């Protein structure tokens, strides 16, 4: 009877549905709202019939079905029953599944070994991956780019650290020089005021400068000229010192034997001077431009 009414309702035309909605028999919506909840039916006979239809009479090695309860809990030394598991507790529920699967494995493995069915994957087992080679190539490129980015960032960090260290060393050197200069000025002031009669700071400065010169000289002698310079010295000879060859020395500065005051002060014979004639003008024997022009005009 219910199926007949459903078929009649489904066969109603649009006009009849509109009239039923106008009378208030239909509530808003696309479907008819049921007032009462349908009763669930537990058709045990039908379920058994369906189970008998798809059940196959095969050996256990083809079915591999194991139905057991949960394994004994090592903590409580007792098998946890289904009543003791709170279905609202996620941890207890998942642990009951895990214990039941563990009991099935402990039961099935000896039976498989007895039937000589291998249960371990061989060492040389080759299985094709689910992902394609193109996908794996993309993943490899992405990993490579990430690694290169990490290496670049690491190098940048090292460079920044080296720059910081170099700047720190430079600041320390400048501070040490300023401190030495300050100590030197203080020592000079003390000596000028008569508070100290020691000149040790000058000796320290000279020794430090001499030590630097000796160190530089030793480095130069150790290094020596390059191959190109040695070849030119062997071919053309060594012409002696060129740079600074005309500088005065202490002996040449004190030697005044070749000094002539008359020549230096332009007081020689015929040179003019206070009592002489001509002076600097006598040195220039060429007539001026206007005089040369007059001489040309006379010659014409």
Short mmCIF file of C-alpha atoms in Angstrom, two decimals:
data_model
loop_
_atom_site.label_atom_id
_atom_site.label_comp_id
_atom_site.label_asym_id
_atom_site.label_seq_id
_atom_site.Cartn_x
_atom_site.Cartn_y
_atom_site.Cartn_z
CA UNK A 1 0.00 0.00 0.00
CA UNK A 2 2.88 2.32 0.80
CA UNK A 3 4.51 1.63 -2.55
CA UNK A 4 1.20 2.31 -4.33
CA UNK A 5 0.83 5.67 -2.61
CA UNK A 6 4.41 6.57 -3.48
CA UNK A 7 3.78 5.76 -7.10
CA UNK A 8 0.61 7.82 -7.07
CA UNK A 9 2.46 10.79 -5.51
CA UNK A 10 5.24 10.53 -8.06
CA UNK A 11 2.72 10.42 -10.90
CA UNK A 12 0.99 13.63 -9.84
CA UNK A 13 1.13 16.44 -12.36
CA UNK A 14 2.44 19.91 -11.65
CA UNK A 15 -1.06 21.37 -11.40
CA UNK A 16 -2.08 18.80 -8.81
CA UNK A 17 1.08 19.51 -6.77
CA UNK A 18 0.33 23.24 -6.87
CA UNK A 19 -3.24 22.63 -5.68
CA UNK A 20 -1.98 20.40 -2.85
CA UNK A 21 0.54 23.09 -1.86
CA UNK A 22 -2.26 25.71 -1.88
CA UNK A 23 -4.39 23.55 0.40
CA UNK A 24 -1.41 23.28 2.81
CA UNK A 25 -0.92 19.58 2.34
CA UNK A 26 2.68 20.15 1.14
CA UNK A 27 5.28 21.99 3.16
CA UNK A 28 7.95 24.26 1.57
CA UNK A 29 10.73 22.34 -0.14
CA UNK A 30 11.35 20.04 -3.04
CA UNK A 31 10.38 16.88 -1.18
CA UNK A 32 7.51 15.91 1.09
CA UNK A 33 8.53 16.16 4.74
CA UNK A 34 7.69 12.96 6.62
CA UNK A 35 6.11 13.50 9.96
CA UNK A 36 7.36 10.25 11.49
CA UNK A 37 10.83 8.71 11.21
CA UNK A 38 10.82 5.47 9.22
CA UNK A 39 11.45 2.33 11.24
CA UNK A 40 14.67 0.41 10.56
CA UNK A 41 14.32 -3.20 9.68
CA UNK A 42 16.80 -5.89 10.69
CA UNK A 43 16.23 -8.42 7.92
CA UNK A 44 18.39 -11.26 9.23
CA UNK A 45 17.11 -13.78 6.73
CA UNK A 46 17.82 -11.50 3.81
CA UNK A 47 21.35 -10.79 5.04
CA UNK A 48 22.06 -14.52 5.44
CA UNK A 49 20.74 -15.16 1.97
CA UNK A 50 23.03 -12.48 0.50
CA UNK A 51 25.98 -13.91 2.45
CA UNK A 52 25.27 -17.39 1.08
CA UNK A 53 25.12 -16.03 -2.47
CA UNK A 54 28.62 -14.46 -2.56
CA UNK A 55 30.30 -16.98 -0.24
CA UNK A 56 32.80 -19.17 -2.06
CA UNK A 57 34.02 -22.51 -0.85
CA UNK A 58 37.78 -21.83 -1.10
CA UNK A 59 40.74 -22.93 0.97
CA UNK A 60 42.05 -20.70 3.75
CA UNK A 61 45.21 -19.78 1.86
CA UNK A 62 43.00 -18.23 -0.82
CA UNK A 63 40.78 -16.39 1.69
CA UNK A 64 43.27 -15.47 4.50
CA UNK A 65 40.42 -14.58 6.84
CA UNK A 66 41.08 -14.52 10.58
CA UNK A 67 38.46 -13.63 13.14
CA UNK A 68 39.77 -13.22 16.67
CA UNK A 69 39.34 -11.04 19.68
CA UNK A 70 41.96 -8.57 20.88
CA UNK A 71 45.29 -9.88 22.12
CA UNK A 72 46.08 -9.94 25.85
CA UNK A 73 47.18 -6.56 27.18
CA UNK A 74 50.74 -6.94 28.61
CA UNK A 75 50.03 -4.25 31.22
CA UNK A 76 46.84 -5.64 32.72
CA UNK A 77 47.57 -9.29 31.68
CA UNK A 78 44.00 -9.66 30.49
CA UNK A 79 42.17 -9.44 27.22
CA UNK A 80 40.15 -6.25 27.02
CA UNK A 81 36.54 -6.96 26.15
CA UNK A 82 34.40 -4.86 23.87
CA UNK A 83 32.30 -3.70 26.80
CA UNK A 84 35.33 -2.22 28.54
CA UNK A 85 36.22 -0.04 25.49
CA UNK A 86 34.67 3.39 25.50
CA UNK A 87 33.65 4.14 21.89
CA UNK A 88 33.92 7.88 22.55
CA UNK A 89 37.55 7.52 23.65
CA UNK A 90 39.70 7.67 20.50
CA UNK A 91 42.78 6.20 22.14
CA UNK A 92 40.98 3.16 23.59
CA UNK A 93 39.15 2.55 20.34
CA UNK A 94 42.32 2.66 18.22
CA UNK A 95 44.19 0.49 20.74
CA UNK A 96 41.43 -2.15 20.56
CA UNK A 97 41.79 -2.20 16.76
CA UNK A 98 45.57 -2.51 17.11
CA UNK A 99 45.28 -5.39 19.63
CA UNK A 100 42.82 -7.24 17.43
CA UNK A 101 45.06 -6.87 14.36
CA UNK A 102 48.04 -8.03 16.43
CA UNK A 103 46.14 -11.17 17.51
CA UNK A 104 45.25 -11.89 13.86
CA UNK A 105 48.92 -11.59 12.83
CA UNK A 106 50.07 -13.91 15.62
CA UNK A 107 47.51 -16.46 14.48
CA UNK A 108 48.05 -16.17 10.71
CA UNK A 109 51.89 -16.12 10.50
CA UNK A 110 52.45 -19.68 11.86
CA UNK A 111 49.78 -21.03 9.55
CA UNK A 112 51.42 -19.31 6.55
CA UNK A 113 54.86 -20.68 7.49
CA UNK A 114 53.33 -24.15 7.84
CA UNK A 115 51.92 -23.84 4.32
CA UNK A 116 55.37 -22.57 3.11
CA UNK A 117 53.99 -19.22 2.02
CA UNK A 118 56.72 -16.50 2.06
CA UNK A 119 55.88 -13.60 4.32
CA UNK A 120 59.03 -11.47 3.93
CA UNK A 121 60.01 -9.39 0.94
CA UNK A 122 63.32 -10.54 -0.63
CA UNK A 123 66.31 -8.18 -0.55
CA UNK A 124 66.43 -7.86 -4.35
CA UNK A 125 62.71 -7.19 -4.66
CA UNK A 126 61.94 -4.57 -7.29
CA UNK A 127 58.60 -2.79 -7.25
CA UNK A 128 57.59 -0.09 -9.68
CA UNK A 129 56.82 3.21 -8.02
CA UNK A 130 53.38 4.69 -8.23
CA UNK A 131 54.84 8.07 -9.27
CA UNK A 132 56.15 8.59 -12.79
CA UNK A 133 59.71 9.47 -13.72
CA UNK A 134 58.63 13.00 -14.68
CA UNK A 135 57.17 13.57 -11.21
CA UNK A 136 60.31 12.22 -9.54
CA UNK A 137 62.43 14.45 -11.78
CA UNK A 138 60.42 17.49 -10.64
CA UNK A 139 60.90 16.45 -7.01
CA UNK A 140 64.65 16.01 -7.60
CA UNK A 141 64.91 19.46 -9.19
CA UNK A 142 63.01 21.00 -6.29
CA UNK A 143 65.26 19.31 -3.74
CA UNK A 144 68.32 20.44 -5.69
CA UNK A 145 67.10 24.05 -5.81
CA UNK A 146 66.43 23.96 -2.06
CA UNK A 147 69.93 22.61 -1.39
CA UNK A 148 71.51 25.29 -3.59
CA UNK A 149 69.51 27.99 -1.81
CA UNK A 150 70.69 26.66 1.55
CA UNK A 151 74.31 26.64 0.34
CA UNK A 152 73.99 30.23 -0.93
CA UNK A 153 72.52 31.37 2.36
CA UNK A 154 75.31 29.57 4.24
CA UNK A 155 77.97 31.26 2.11
CA UNK A 156 76.30 34.63 2.66
CA UNK A 157 76.32 34.01 6.41
CA UNK A 158 80.03 33.13 6.28
CA UNK A 159 80.82 36.27 4.27
CA UNK A 160 78.91 38.42 6.73
CA UNK A 161 80.74 36.79 9.62
CA UNK A 162 84.11 37.36 7.91
CA UNK A 163 83.24 40.99 7.23
CA UNK A 164 82.22 41.48 10.83
CA UNK A 165 85.46 39.86 12.00
CA UNK A 166 87.57 41.99 9.63
CA UNK A 167 85.80 45.14 10.76
CA UNK A 168 86.31 44.12 14.38
CA UNK A 169 90.05 43.56 13.80
CA UNK A 170 90.31 46.90 12.01
CA UNK A 171 88.58 48.70 14.88
CA UNK A 172 90.89 46.98 17.38
CA UNK A 173 93.98 48.08 15.42
CA UNK A 174 92.73 51.68 15.23
CA UNK A 175 91.97 51.68 18.95
CA UNK A 176 95.42 50.28 19.74
CA UNK A 177 97.10 52.95 17.59
CA UNK A 178 95.06 55.69 19.21
CA UNK A 179 95.99 54.33 22.63
CA UNK A 180 99.70 54.25 21.73
CA UNK A 181 99.49 57.78 20.35
CA UNK A 182 97.76 58.98 23.49
CA UNK A 183 100.39 57.34 25.69
CA UNK A 184 103.14 58.95 23.60
CA UNK A 185 101.57 62.42 23.89
CA UNK A 186 101.16 62.00 27.63
CA UNK A 187 104.79 60.95 27.98
CA UNK A 188 105.95 63.94 25.90
CA UNK A 189 103.85 66.32 28.02
CA UNK A 190 105.31 64.86 31.21
CA UNK A 191 108.82 65.28 29.82
CA UNK A 192 108.16 68.89 28.77
CA UNK A 193 106.77 69.75 32.18
CA UNK A 194 109.74 68.15 33.90
CA UNK A 195 107.70 65.47 35.59
CA UNK A 196 109.79 62.77 33.93
CA UNK A 197 113.39 62.67 32.71
CA UNK A 198 113.15 59.36 30.82
CA UNK A 199 113.01 59.10 27.05
CA UNK A 200 112.07 55.44 26.92
CA UNK A 201 109.08 56.14 24.71
CA UNK A 202 111.40 57.36 21.94
CA UNK A 203 113.49 54.21 22.19
CA UNK A 204 110.39 52.06 21.99
CA UNK A 205 109.21 53.94 18.91
CA UNK A 206 112.60 53.64 17.21
CA UNK A 207 112.92 49.96 18.01
CA UNK A 208 109.42 49.28 16.71
CA UNK A 209 110.10 51.24 13.50
CA UNK A 210 113.49 49.53 13.05
CA UNK A 211 111.88 46.18 13.65
CA UNK A 212 109.32 46.93 10.96
CA UNK A 213 112.06 48.05 8.55
CA UNK A 214 114.13 44.97 9.26
CA UNK A 215 111.11 42.79 8.79
CA UNK A 216 110.29 44.47 5.48
CA UNK A 217 113.93 44.24 4.38
CA UNK A 218 114.09 40.57 5.28
CA UNK A 219 110.90 39.98 3.35
CA UNK A 220 112.32 41.83 0.37
CA UNK A 221 115.60 39.92 0.47
CA UNK A 222 113.77 36.65 0.82
CA UNK A 223 111.47 37.48 -2.03
CA UNK A 224 114.03 39.03 -4.38
CA UNK A 225 113.45 40.33 -7.93
CA UNK A 226 111.25 38.42 -10.31
CA UNK A 227 112.48 36.47 -13.33
CA UNK A 228 111.84 39.33 -15.78
CA UNK A 229 113.93 41.76 -13.70
CA UNK A 230 116.77 39.25 -13.34
CA UNK A 231 116.83 38.66 -17.11
CA UNK A 232 117.00 42.40 -17.85
CA UNK A 233 119.75 42.90 -15.26
CA UNK A 234 121.74 40.08 -16.86
CA UNK A 235 121.22 41.47 -20.39
CA UNK A 236 121.59 45.23 -19.86
CA UNK A 237 123.38 45.41 -16.54
CA UNK A 238 122.36 47.23 -13.40
CA UNK A 239 122.63 51.00 -13.92
CA UNK A 240 122.53 51.89 -10.27
CA UNK A 241 120.01 53.69 -8.18
CA UNK A 242 117.72 56.02 -10.11
CA UNK A 243 114.97 57.06 -7.75
CA UNK A 244 116.17 59.55 -5.14
CA UNK A 245 119.68 59.73 -6.59
CA UNK A 246 119.68 63.56 -6.43
CA UNK A 247 118.58 63.81 -2.85
CA UNK A 248 120.88 65.63 -0.42
CA UNK A 249 122.68 63.69 2.24
CA UNK A 250 124.10 64.89 5.53
CA UNK A 251 127.64 65.16 4.05
CA UNK A 252 126.55 66.98 0.88
CA UNK A 253 124.43 69.41 2.91
CA UNK A 254 127.35 70.32 5.18
CA UNK A 255 129.88 70.56 2.29
CA UNK A 256 130.14 74.25 1.24
CA UNK A 257 133.56 74.12 -0.47
CA UNK A 258 132.13 74.76 -3.97
CA UNK A 259 129.97 77.70 -2.85
CA UNK A 260 130.85 81.07 -4.54
CA UNK A 261 129.08 84.08 -3.14
CA UNK A 262 129.81 86.34 -6.16
CA UNK A 263 128.26 83.89 -8.56
CA UNK A 264 125.36 83.18 -6.21
CA UNK A 265 124.57 86.87 -5.67
CA UNK A 266 125.34 87.96 -9.27
CA UNK A 267 128.29 90.20 -8.27
CA UNK A 268 130.96 88.97 -10.70
CA UNK A 269 132.81 91.18 -13.23
CA UNK A 270 130.49 92.41 -15.97
CA UNK A 271 127.49 91.13 -14.14
CA UNK A 272 126.35 94.44 -12.76
CA UNK A 273 125.29 94.98 -9.21
CA UNK A 274 125.17 98.04 -7.08
CA UNK A 275 128.20 99.72 -8.75
CA UNK A 276 128.10 97.84 -12.01
CA UNK A 277 126.29 98.64 -15.19
CA UNK A 278 123.52 96.78 -16.74
CA UNK A 279 122.83 94.17 -14.13
CA UNK A 280 120.31 91.65 -15.40
CA UNK A 281 119.63 93.78 -18.48
CA UNK A 282 123.22 93.42 -19.63
CA UNK A 283 122.76 89.69 -19.91
CA UNK A 284 120.04 90.14 -22.56
CA UNK A 285 121.97 91.52 -25.59
CA UNK A 286 119.08 91.10 -28.03
CA UNK A 287 117.28 94.43 -28.76
CA UNK A 288 113.62 94.76 -28.09
CA UNK A 289 110.82 94.31 -30.55
CA UNK A 290 110.30 98.00 -31.19
CA UNK A 291 114.03 98.55 -31.74
CA UNK A 292 114.16 95.64 -34.18
CA UNK A 293 111.21 97.11 -36.06
CA UNK A 294 112.97 100.48 -36.33
CA UNK A 295 116.10 98.76 -37.60
CA UNK A 296 114.06 97.03 -40.30
CA UNK A 297 112.45 100.31 -41.35
CA UNK A 298 115.90 101.98 -41.63
CA UNK A 299 117.17 99.16 -43.75
CA UNK A 300 114.39 99.72 -46.26
#
